[in-house]
Amino acid sequence: MVDLLPGALQRWQVVEGMAREHFQRSGFGEIRTPLLETTDLFCRGIGEATDVVGKEMYSFQDRGDRSCTLRPEGTASVVRAALQHGLLSQGAQKLWYAGPMFRYERPQAGRQRQFHQIGVEWLGAERSRSDVEVITLAWDLLASLGVGGLQLELNSLGSAEDRQAYRAALVAWLQQRSEALDPDSQTRLSTNPLRILDSKNKDTQALLKDAPTLADALSDASRERFEEVQRGLTALGIPFRLNPRLVRGLDYYSHTAFEITSDQLGAQATVCGGGRYDGLISQLGGAQTPAIGWALGMERLLLVLEAAAQADPHGVAARLTATATPDVFLVNRGAKAERVALGLARDLRARGLRVELDASGSAFGKQFKRADRSGAPWALVLGEEEAERGEVRLKPLKQQAEDSTIALAPVAAIVKKLLTP
Ligand code: ATP
Ligand code: MG
C-alpha cells in the first residue's frame, strides 16, 4: 500500500476532475459505497473460483463475528446499493464512482495492494448501443487526457448458454492435453476453465493456439449482437482489435468484454477493463436486469500520463500535469512588514490569487532566490520602509522591467496589476 504525496496528488486531482466533468456531461451520477462489505457479497457477486475472491481478498471477522471484506472492486457494491435503495424501480441507473480498492497481490510497478479505480456502471442497459456508448465514454476520457499508444481490445463472451457450451468443449479439448498445462491452469480446469485462456504461462499460451475459440461457440443472436457493437464503434471512428483470448477475471461477464491497454506499461498493460454483466443483478437478488460497466486503474493511468507528458513536453498531458505555480511570491522582512504581509497575503488569497508567503524571516537575497525558483511571475516586496509608507514594491520576475511601487490599499489595485499580463 502506498502513500500519495502532494506532487502525485495534484495530477490525480486533474484526472479525477476531468473524469467528473466527463461523467456529468454524459448523464452519470456519482455514487459512494462503504469500503467494507460482507464477505458474502463478493463470494456471490464475483464468484469463489476467481483469483479475486479465492486469493486476493482482505477478509476478517469483526467484533460481532461477521466476516467482512475490504472491497476488491466496485461493481458488486454498486449493485448492492442500487438494490438496497430501490434505485432500479426508478428505471435505468447510470452511476460512476472513484475510490480505493484492496487486493492481496504481489506488489510491483502498476500493481498495489491498495489501488484506486474510477468506474461507471449502467444498470438496465440492454441494447448493443449502450455497449458502444459506455466504451466510447472510456475511450474519450483517456483521449481527452492526451495519452497516446492506447489499444482497445474487444471480445464477446456470448450468453450464459453459449459459455456453458464453450466451457464443455474447451474442457474436453484441454483434458486430453492436461499434462502440457502449467499447474495453475490444471487447477482451473475444474474450477474456472475459461480463465486458462488468459494464463500468462508461455507453454500454456502456445498450446492454446489450436484450442476451440469462444467466437466459434457463439449463437447467431450473440454473434449478431457482437457485430452491432463493432459497427457502432467503427461508425464513431474508434479503432479496436478483436482478442478472442480476452475473458476478464470476474465471473459475472457476458457478451461484450473489453480492455484498453497502453504500450507504456510493460507487464501491467491494462489501464481500463469492463464489460457486460447481465447475470449479476439477479444473482444478487434483484430482478433480471442487463448492465454494463468498466473500471480504470488510477495509478496505471497516471503512469501513462507521466510517460505522455515526458514524450511531448508541449502536449496536452504535459499541460494537464504541470505543477501549478503561484501567482505571486511575497518577500517580507522586519517586524512590521511581516505583520502587514500576513494581512496582504490573506486579502490576495481571498480574491482568488495563489500567494506564496515567505515565512522564513531570512535575508532578502535568500527570499528572492526562492521567489525565482517558485516560478511566480511577480514578487511583492515588503520591507520596513515600504511598510512604514503603506506601500509595497512590485518586482517582475519573468521579464526585464523596472520595479514599481504601489499603495497597499486598496488591495483591488494590486490584484489588477498582478493580473495584467
Ligand atoms: P490485472 O489483469 O492487471 O490483474 P484485473 O483484470 O484484475 O487486472 P480489473 O478487476 O478489471 O483488473 O480492474 C480494472 C483495472 O483496475 C485494471 O485494468 C487495472 O488498471 C486496475 N487494477 C486492478 N488491479 C490492480 C492492482 N492490484 N493495482 C493497481 N491497479 C489495478
Ligand atoms: Mg488482477
Coordinates of N, CA, C and O in Angstrom, one line a residue, residues 247-400:
V247 N -10.9 -12.7 -21.6 CA -12.0 -13.3 -20.9 C -12.4 -12.5 -19.6 O -13.4 -12.6 -19.1
R248 N -11.4 -11.7 -19.1 CA -11.7 -10.9 -17.9 C -11.7 -11.8 -16.7 O -12.2 -12.9 -16.7
G249 N -11.3 -11.2 -15.5 CA -11.1 -12.1 -14.4 C -12.3 -12.4 -13.6 O -12.4 -13.4 -12.9
L250 N -13.4 -11.7 -13.7 CA -14.5 -11.9 -12.9 C -15.6 -12.8 -13.6 O -15.7 -12.7 -14.8
D251 N -16.3 -13.5 -12.7 CA -17.3 -14.5 -13.3 C -18.5 -13.9 -14.0 O -19.1 -14.5 -14.8
Y252 N -18.8 -12.7 -13.6 CA -20.2 -12.2 -14.0 C -20.3 -11.6 -15.4 O -21.4 -11.2 -15.8
Y253 N -19.3 -11.7 -16.2 CA -19.4 -11.0 -17.5 C -20.2 -11.9 -18.5 O -20.1 -13.1 -18.5
S254 N -20.8 -11.2 -19.5 CA -21.4 -11.9 -20.6 C -21.4 -10.9 -21.8 O -21.2 -9.7 -21.6
H255 N -21.5 -11.5 -23.0 CA -21.4 -10.7 -24.2 C -20.1 -9.8 -24.2 O -19.0 -10.3 -24.0
T256 N -20.3 -8.5 -24.4 CA -19.1 -7.6 -24.6 C -18.2 -7.6 -23.5 O -18.6 -7.4 -22.3
A257 N -16.9 -7.9 -23.8 CA -15.8 -7.7 -22.8 C -14.8 -6.9 -23.5 O -14.5 -7.1 -24.7
F258 N -14.2 -5.9 -22.8 CA -13.1 -5.1 -23.4 C -12.1 -4.7 -22.4 O -12.3 -4.7 -21.2
E259 N -10.9 -4.3 -23.0 CA -9.8 -3.8 -22.2 C -9.2 -2.7 -23.0 O -9.1 -2.8 -24.2
I260 N -8.7 -1.7 -22.3 CA -7.9 -0.7 -23.0 C -6.5 -0.8 -22.5 O -6.3 -0.7 -21.2
T261 N -5.5 -1.1 -23.3 CA -4.1 -1.3 -22.9 C -3.3 -0.2 -23.4 O -3.6 0.5 -24.3
S262 N -2.1 0.0 -22.7 CA -1.2 1.0 -23.1 C 0.2 0.4 -23.4 O 0.6 -0.6 -22.8
D263 N 0.9 0.9 -24.4 CA 2.2 0.4 -24.7 C 3.3 0.9 -23.8 O 4.5 0.7 -24.0
Q264 N 2.9 1.7 -22.8 CA 3.8 2.4 -21.9 C 4.0 1.6 -20.6 O 4.7 2.0 -19.7
L265 N 3.3 0.5 -20.4 CA 3.2 0.0 -19.0 C 3.9 -1.3 -18.8 O 3.8 -1.9 -17.7
G266 N 4.5 -1.9 -19.8 CA 5.1 -3.2 -19.6 C 4.1 -4.3 -19.3 O 3.1 -4.3 -19.9
A267 N 4.4 -5.1 -18.3 CA 3.6 -6.3 -18.0 C 2.2 -5.9 -17.5 O 1.2 -6.6 -17.8
Q268 N 2.0 -4.8 -16.7 CA 0.7 -4.4 -16.2 C 0.1 -3.4 -17.2 O -0.1 -2.3 -16.9
A269 N -0.3 -3.9 -18.4 CA -0.6 -3.0 -19.5 C -2.0 -2.5 -19.5 O -2.3 -1.6 -20.2
T270 N -2.9 -3.2 -18.8 CA -4.3 -2.8 -18.9 C -4.6 -1.6 -18.0 O -4.5 -1.7 -16.8
V271 N -5.1 -0.6 -18.7 CA -5.5 0.6 -17.9 C -6.9 0.5 -17.5 O -7.3 0.9 -16.4
C272 N -7.8 0.0 -18.4 CA -9.2 0.0 -18.2 C -9.8 -1.3 -18.6 O -9.4 -1.8 -19.7
G273 N -10.7 -1.8 -17.9 CA -11.3 -3.1 -18.3 C -12.8 -3.1 -17.9 O -13.2 -2.4 -16.9
G274 N -13.6 -3.7 -18.7 CA -15.0 -3.7 -18.4 C -15.8 -4.7 -19.3 O -15.2 -5.4 -20.1
G275 N -17.1 -4.6 -19.2 CA -17.9 -5.4 -20.0 C -19.3 -5.5 -19.5 O -19.7 -4.8 -18.5
R276 N -20.1 -6.4 -20.1 CA -21.5 -6.5 -19.8 C -21.7 -7.6 -18.8 O -20.9 -8.6 -18.8
Y277 N -22.6 -7.4 -17.8 CA -22.8 -8.4 -16.7 C -24.3 -8.6 -16.5 O -24.8 -8.2 -15.5
D278 N -24.9 -9.2 -17.5 CA -26.4 -9.3 -17.5 C -26.9 -10.2 -16.3 O -28.0 -10.1 -15.9
G279 N -26.0 -11.1 -15.8 CA -26.5 -12.0 -14.8 C -26.3 -11.5 -13.4 O -26.9 -12.1 -12.4
L280 N -25.5 -10.5 -13.2 CA -25.1 -10.1 -11.8 C -26.3 -9.7 -10.9 O -26.4 -10.1 -9.7
I281 N -27.1 -8.8 -11.5 CA -28.1 -8.2 -10.6 C -29.1 -9.2 -10.1 O -29.5 -9.2 -8.9
S282 N -29.5 -10.1 -11.0 CA -30.4 -11.2 -10.5 C -29.7 -12.1 -9.5 O -30.3 -12.6 -8.5
Q283 N -28.4 -12.3 -9.8 CA -27.6 -13.2 -8.9 C -27.6 -12.6 -7.5 O -27.5 -13.3 -6.5
L284 N -27.6 -11.3 -7.4 CA -27.6 -10.6 -6.1 C -29.0 -10.3 -5.5 O -29.1 -9.5 -4.6
G285 N -30.0 -10.9 -6.1 CA -31.3 -10.8 -5.5 C -32.3 -9.9 -6.2 O -33.4 -9.7 -5.8
G286 N -31.8 -9.2 -7.3 CA -32.7 -8.3 -8.0 C -33.5 -9.0 -9.1 O -33.3 -10.2 -9.3
A287 N -34.3 -8.2 -9.8 CA -34.9 -8.7 -11.0 C -33.9 -8.9 -12.1 O -32.9 -8.1 -12.1
Q288 N -34.1 -9.8 -13.0 CA -33.2 -9.9 -14.2 C -33.0 -8.5 -14.9 O -34.0 -8.0 -15.4
T289 N -31.8 -8.0 -14.8 CA -31.6 -6.7 -15.4 C -30.2 -6.6 -16.1 O -29.2 -6.9 -15.5
P290 N -30.2 -6.3 -17.3 CA -28.9 -6.2 -18.0 C -28.1 -5.0 -17.6 O -28.7 -4.0 -17.1
A291 N -26.8 -5.1 -17.7 CA -26.0 -4.0 -17.2 C -24.6 -4.0 -17.9 O -24.2 -5.1 -18.3
I292 N -23.9 -2.9 -17.9 CA -22.6 -2.9 -18.5 C -21.8 -1.8 -17.7 O -22.3 -0.8 -17.2
G293 N -20.5 -2.0 -17.6 CA -19.6 -1.0 -16.9 C -18.2 -1.2 -17.2 O -17.8 -2.2 -17.9
W294 N -17.4 -0.4 -16.6 CA -15.9 -0.5 -16.7 C -15.2 0.1 -15.5 O -15.9 0.9 -14.8
A295 N -14.0 -0.2 -15.3 CA -13.2 0.4 -14.2 C -11.8 0.7 -14.8 O -11.2 -0.2 -15.5
L296 N -11.3 1.9 -14.5 CA -9.9 2.1 -14.9 C -9.0 2.2 -13.6 O -9.5 2.7 -12.6
G297 N -7.8 1.8 -13.7 CA -6.8 1.9 -12.6 C -6.1 3.2 -12.6 O -5.4 3.6 -13.6
M298 N -6.4 4.0 -11.5 CA -5.9 5.3 -11.4 C -4.3 5.4 -11.5 O -3.7 6.2 -12.2
E299 N -3.7 4.5 -10.7 CA -2.2 4.5 -10.7 C -1.6 4.2 -12.0 O -0.7 4.9 -12.5
R300 N -2.2 3.3 -12.7 CA -1.7 2.9 -14.1 C -1.9 4.1 -15.0 O -1.1 4.4 -15.9
L301 N -3.1 4.7 -14.9 CA -3.4 5.8 -15.8 C -2.4 7.0 -15.6 O -1.9 7.6 -16.5
L302 N -2.0 7.2 -14.3 CA -1.1 8.3 -14.0 C 0.3 7.9 -14.6 O 1.0 8.8 -15.0
L303 N 0.7 6.7 -14.5 CA 2.0 6.3 -15.2 C 2.0 6.6 -16.6 O 2.9 7.1 -17.2
V304 N 0.9 6.3 -17.3 CA 0.8 6.5 -18.7 C 0.8 8.0 -19.0 O 1.4 8.5 -20.0
L305 N 0.1 8.8 -18.1 CA 0.0 10.2 -18.3 C 1.4 10.8 -18.2 O 1.8 11.7 -18.9
E306 N 2.2 10.4 -17.2 CA 3.5 10.9 -17.0 C 4.4 10.6 -18.2 O 5.2 11.4 -18.6
A307 N 4.3 9.3 -18.7 CA 5.1 9.0 -19.9 C 4.7 9.9 -21.1 O 5.6 10.4 -21.8
A308 N 3.4 10.2 -21.2 CA 3.0 11.0 -22.3 C 3.5 12.4 -22.1 O 3.9 13.1 -23.1
A309 N 3.5 12.9 -20.9 CA 4.0 14.3 -20.6 C 5.5 14.4 -20.9 O 6.0 15.4 -21.4
Q310 N 6.2 13.3 -20.6 CA 7.7 13.3 -20.9 C 8.0 13.3 -22.4 O 8.9 13.9 -22.9
A311 N 7.2 12.4 -23.1 CA 7.4 12.3 -24.5 C 7.1 13.6 -25.3 O 7.8 13.8 -26.3
D312 N 6.2 14.3 -24.8 CA 5.8 15.6 -25.5 C 5.6 16.7 -24.5 O 4.5 16.9 -24.0
P313 N 6.7 17.4 -24.2 CA 6.6 18.5 -23.1 C 5.6 19.6 -23.4 O 5.3 20.3 -22.6
H314 N 5.1 19.7 -24.7 CA 4.2 20.7 -25.0 C 2.8 20.2 -25.3 O 1.9 20.9 -25.6
G315 N 2.6 18.9 -25.1 CA 1.3 18.3 -25.4 C 0.3 18.4 -24.2 O 0.6 19.1 -23.2
V316 N -0.9 17.9 -24.5 CA -2.0 18.0 -23.5 C -1.6 17.4 -22.2 O -1.8 18.0 -21.1
A317 N -1.0 16.2 -22.2 CA -0.7 15.5 -20.9 C 0.3 16.4 -20.1 O 0.1 16.5 -18.9
A318 N 1.2 17.0 -20.8 CA 2.2 17.8 -20.0 C 1.5 19.1 -19.4 O 1.8 19.4 -18.3
R319 N 0.6 19.6 -20.2 CA -0.1 20.8 -19.7 C -0.9 20.5 -18.5 O -1.0 21.2 -17.5
L320 N -1.6 19.3 -18.6 CA -2.5 19.0 -17.6 C -1.8 18.6 -16.3 O -2.3 18.8 -15.2
T321 N -0.6 18.1 -16.4 CA 0.1 17.7 -15.2 C 1.2 18.6 -14.7 O 2.0 18.3 -13.8
A322 N 1.3 19.8 -15.4 CA 2.3 20.8 -15.0 C 2.0 21.2 -13.5 O 0.9 21.3 -13.1
T323 N 3.1 21.4 -12.8 CA 2.9 21.8 -11.4 C 2.4 23.2 -11.4 O 2.9 24.1 -12.1
A324 N 1.4 23.5 -10.6 CA 0.9 24.8 -10.5 C 1.9 25.8 -9.9 O 2.5 25.4 -8.9
T325 N 2.0 26.9 -10.5 CA 3.0 27.9 -9.9 C 2.1 29.0 -9.2 O 1.0 29.3 -9.6
P326 N 2.7 29.7 -8.2 CA 1.9 30.7 -7.5 C 1.8 31.9 -8.5 O 2.6 32.1 -9.4
D327 N 0.8 32.7 -8.2 CA 0.6 34.0 -9.0 C 1.6 35.0 -8.5 O 2.0 35.9 -9.3
V328 N 1.9 34.9 -7.3 CA 2.8 36.0 -6.7 C 3.6 35.4 -5.5 O 3.0 34.6 -4.7
F329 N 4.8 35.8 -5.4 CA 5.6 35.4 -4.2 C 5.8 36.6 -3.3 O 6.3 37.7 -3.8
L330 N 5.5 36.5 -2.1 CA 5.5 37.7 -1.2 C 6.8 37.7 -0.3 O 6.9 36.9 0.6
V331 N 7.8 38.5 -0.7 CA 9.0 38.7 0.1 C 8.8 39.7 1.2 O 8.3 40.8 1.0
N332 N 9.2 39.3 2.4 CA 8.9 40.2 3.5 C 9.9 40.0 4.7 O 10.3 38.9 5.0
R333 N 10.2 41.1 5.3 CA 11.3 41.0 6.4 C 11.1 42.2 7.3 O 10.9 43.4 6.8
G334 N 11.2 42.0 8.6 CA 11.1 43.1 9.6 C 9.7 42.9 10.3 O 8.8 42.4 9.7
A335 N 9.7 43.3 11.6 CA 8.5 43.1 12.4 C 7.2 43.6 11.8 O 6.3 42.9 11.6
K336 N 7.2 44.9 11.5 CA 6.0 45.5 11.0 C 5.7 44.9 9.6 O 4.5 44.6 9.3
A337 N 6.7 44.8 8.7 CA 6.5 44.3 7.4 C 5.9 42.9 7.4 O 5.0 42.6 6.6
E338 N 6.4 42.0 8.3 CA 5.8 40.7 8.4 C 4.4 40.7 8.8 O 3.6 39.9 8.3
R339 N 4.0 41.6 9.7 CA 2.6 41.6 10.2 C 1.7 42.1 9.0 O 0.7 41.5 8.7
V340 N 2.2 43.1 8.3 CA 1.4 43.6 7.2 C 1.3 42.6 6.0 O 0.3 42.4 5.4
A341 N 2.4 41.8 5.8 CA 2.5 40.8 4.8 C 1.4 39.7 5.0 O 0.8 39.2 4.1
L342 N 1.3 39.3 6.3 CA 0.3 38.3 6.6 C -1.1 38.7 6.2 O -1.8 37.9 5.6
G343 N -1.4 40.0 6.5 CA -2.7 40.5 6.1 C -2.9 40.7 4.6 O -3.9 40.3 4.0
L344 N -1.8 41.1 3.9 CA -1.8 41.3 2.5 C -2.0 39.9 1.8 O -2.9 39.8 0.9
A345 N -1.3 38.9 2.2 CA -1.4 37.5 1.6 C -2.9 37.1 1.8 O -3.5 36.5 0.9
R346 N -3.4 37.3 3.0 CA -4.8 36.9 3.2 C -5.8 37.6 2.3 O -6.7 37.0 1.7
D347 N -5.6 38.9 2.1 CA -6.5 39.7 1.2 C -6.4 39.2 -0.2 O -7.4 39.0 -0.9
L348 N -5.2 38.9 -0.7 CA -5.0 38.5 -2.0 C -5.6 37.1 -2.3 O -6.2 36.8 -3.3
R349 N -5.4 36.2 -1.3 CA -5.9 34.9 -1.4 C -7.4 34.9 -1.4 O -8.1 34.2 -2.1
A350 N -8.0 35.8 -0.6 CA -9.5 35.9 -0.6 C -10.0 36.3 -1.9 O -11.1 36.1 -2.3
R351 N -9.1 37.0 -2.7 CA -9.6 37.4 -4.1 C -9.2 36.4 -5.1 O -9.2 36.7 -6.3
G352 N -8.8 35.2 -4.7 CA -8.6 34.1 -5.6 C -7.2 33.9 -6.1 O -6.9 33.1 -6.9
L353 N -6.2 34.8 -5.6 CA -4.9 34.6 -6.1 C -4.1 33.5 -5.3 O -4.4 33.3 -4.1
R354 N -3.2 32.9 -6.0 CA -2.4 31.9 -5.3 C -1.1 32.6 -4.8 O -0.3 33.0 -5.6
V355 N -1.0 32.7 -3.5 CA 0.1 33.5 -2.9 C 1.1 32.6 -2.1 O 0.6 31.9 -1.3
E356 N 2.3 32.7 -2.4 CA 3.4 32.1 -1.6 C 3.9 33.1 -0.7 O 4.6 34.1 -1.2
L357 N 3.7 33.0 0.6 CA 4.2 33.9 1.6 C 5.5 33.4 2.2 O 5.4 32.3 2.8
D358 N 6.6 34.1 2.0 CA 7.8 33.6 2.6 C 7.7 33.8 4.1 O 7.5 34.9 4.6
A359 N 7.9 32.7 4.9 CA 7.7 32.7 6.3 C 9.0 32.6 7.1 O 9.0 32.4 8.3
S360 N 10.1 32.7 6.4 CA 11.4 32.4 7.0 C 12.0 33.5 7.8 O 12.7 33.3 8.7
G361 N 11.7 34.8 7.4 CA 12.4 35.9 8.0 C 13.8 36.0 7.6 O 14.6 36.8 8.2
S362 N 14.2 35.3 6.6 CA 15.7 35.3 6.2 C 16.0 36.5 5.4 O 15.1 37.3 5.0
A363 N 17.3 36.7 5.0 CA 17.7 37.9 4.3 C 17.0 38.0 3.0 O 16.6 37.0 2.4
F364 N 16.9 39.2 2.5 CA 16.2 39.5 1.2 C 16.7 38.6 0.1 O 16.0 38.1 -0.7
G365 N 18.1 38.5 0.0 CA 18.7 37.8 -1.1 C 18.2 36.3 -1.1 O 17.9 35.8 -2.2
K366 N 18.1 35.7 0.0 CA 17.6 34.3 0.1 C 16.2 34.2 -0.4 O 15.8 33.3 -1.1
Q367 N 15.4 35.2 0.1 CA 14.0 35.2 -0.3 C 13.8 35.4 -1.8 O 12.9 34.7 -2.4
F368 N 14.6 36.2 -2.4 CA 14.5 36.4 -3.8 C 14.8 35.2 -4.6 O 14.2 34.9 -5.6
K369 N 15.8 34.4 -4.1 CA 16.2 33.2 -4.8 C 15.0 32.2 -4.8 O 14.6 31.6 -5.8
R370 N 14.3 32.2 -3.6 CA 13.1 31.3 -3.5 C 12.0 31.8 -4.4 O 11.3 31.0 -5.0
A371 N 11.9 33.1 -4.5 CA 10.9 33.7 -5.4 C 11.1 33.3 -6.8 O 10.2 32.8 -7.5
D372 N 12.4 33.3 -7.3 CA 12.7 32.9 -8.6 C 12.4 31.4 -8.8 O 11.8 31.1 -9.9
R373 N 12.8 30.6 -7.9 CA 12.5 29.2 -8.0 C 11.0 28.8 -8.0 O 10.6 27.8 -8.5
S374 N 10.2 29.7 -7.4 CA 8.8 29.3 -7.3 C 8.1 29.4 -8.6 O 7.0 28.8 -8.8
G375 N 8.7 30.0 -9.6 CA 8.0 30.1 -10.9 C 7.0 31.2 -11.0 O 6.3 31.4 -12.0
A376 N 6.8 32.0 -9.9 CA 5.8 33.0 -9.9 C 6.2 34.2 -10.9 O 7.4 34.4 -10.9
P377 N 5.3 34.8 -11.6 CA 5.7 35.9 -12.5 C 6.0 37.2 -11.7 O 6.7 38.0 -12.3
W378 N 5.5 37.3 -10.5 CA 5.7 38.5 -9.8 C 6.2 38.3 -8.4 O 5.8 37.3 -7.8
A379 N 7.0 39.2 -7.8 CA 7.3 39.2 -6.4 C 6.7 40.5 -5.9 O 6.8 41.6 -6.5
L380 N 6.1 40.4 -4.7 CA 5.7 41.7 -4.0 C 6.7 41.8 -2.8 O 7.0 40.8 -2.1
V381 N 7.3 42.9 -2.7 CA 8.4 43.1 -1.7 C 7.9 44.0 -0.6 O 7.5 45.2 -0.8
L382 N 8.0 43.6 0.7 CA 7.6 44.4 1.8 C 8.8 44.4 2.8 O 9.0 43.4 3.5
G383 N 9.5 45.5 2.9 CA 10.5 45.7 3.9 C 9.9 46.7 4.9 O 8.8 47.2 4.8
E384 N 10.7 47.1 5.9 CA 10.3 48.0 6.9 C 9.9 49.4 6.3 O 8.9 50.0 6.7
E385 N 10.7 49.8 5.3 CA 10.5 51.1 4.7 C 9.1 51.1 4.0 O 8.3 52.0 4.2
E386 N 8.9 50.1 3.2 CA 7.6 50.0 2.5 C 6.4 50.0 3.5 O 5.4 50.7 3.3
A387 N 6.6 49.2 4.5 CA 5.5 49.0 5.5 C 5.2 50.3 6.2 O 4.0 50.7 6.3
E388 N 6.3 51.1 6.5 CA 6.1 52.4 7.1 C 5.3 53.3 6.2 O 4.4 54.1 6.7
R389 N 5.6 53.3 4.9 CA 5.0 54.2 4.0 C 3.6 53.7 3.5 O 2.9 54.4 2.7
G390 N 3.2 52.5 3.9 CA 1.9 52.0 3.4 C 2.0 51.6 2.0 O 1.0 51.7 1.2
E391 N 3.2 51.1 1.5 CA 3.3 50.7 0.1 C 3.9 49.3 0.0 O 4.4 48.7 1.0
V392 N 3.9 48.8 -1.2 CA 4.6 47.5 -1.5 C 5.3 47.6 -2.8 O 4.8 48.4 -3.7
R393 N 6.4 47.0 -3.0 CA 7.2 47.1 -4.2 C 6.8 45.9 -5.1 O 6.7 44.7 -4.6
L394 N 6.6 46.1 -6.4 CA 6.2 45.1 -7.3 C 7.4 44.8 -8.2 O 7.8 45.7 -8.9
K395 N 7.8 43.5 -8.2 CA 9.0 43.2 -9.0 C 8.7 42.1 -10.0 O 8.3 41.0 -9.6
P396 N 8.8 42.4 -11.3 CA 8.6 41.4 -12.3 C 9.7 40.3 -12.2 O 10.9 40.7 -12.2
L397 N 9.4 39.1 -12.2 CA 10.4 38.0 -12.2 C 10.7 37.4 -13.5 O 11.7 36.7 -13.7
K398 N 9.8 37.5 -14.4 CA 9.9 36.8 -15.7 C 10.3 37.7 -16.8 O 10.7 37.2 -17.9
Q399 N 10.2 39.0 -16.7 CA 10.5 39.9 -17.8 C 11.4 41.0 -17.3 O 11.5 41.3 -16.1
Q400 N 12.2 41.6 -18.3 CA 13.1 42.7 -18.0 C 12.3 43.9 -17.8 O 11.9 44.5 -18.8

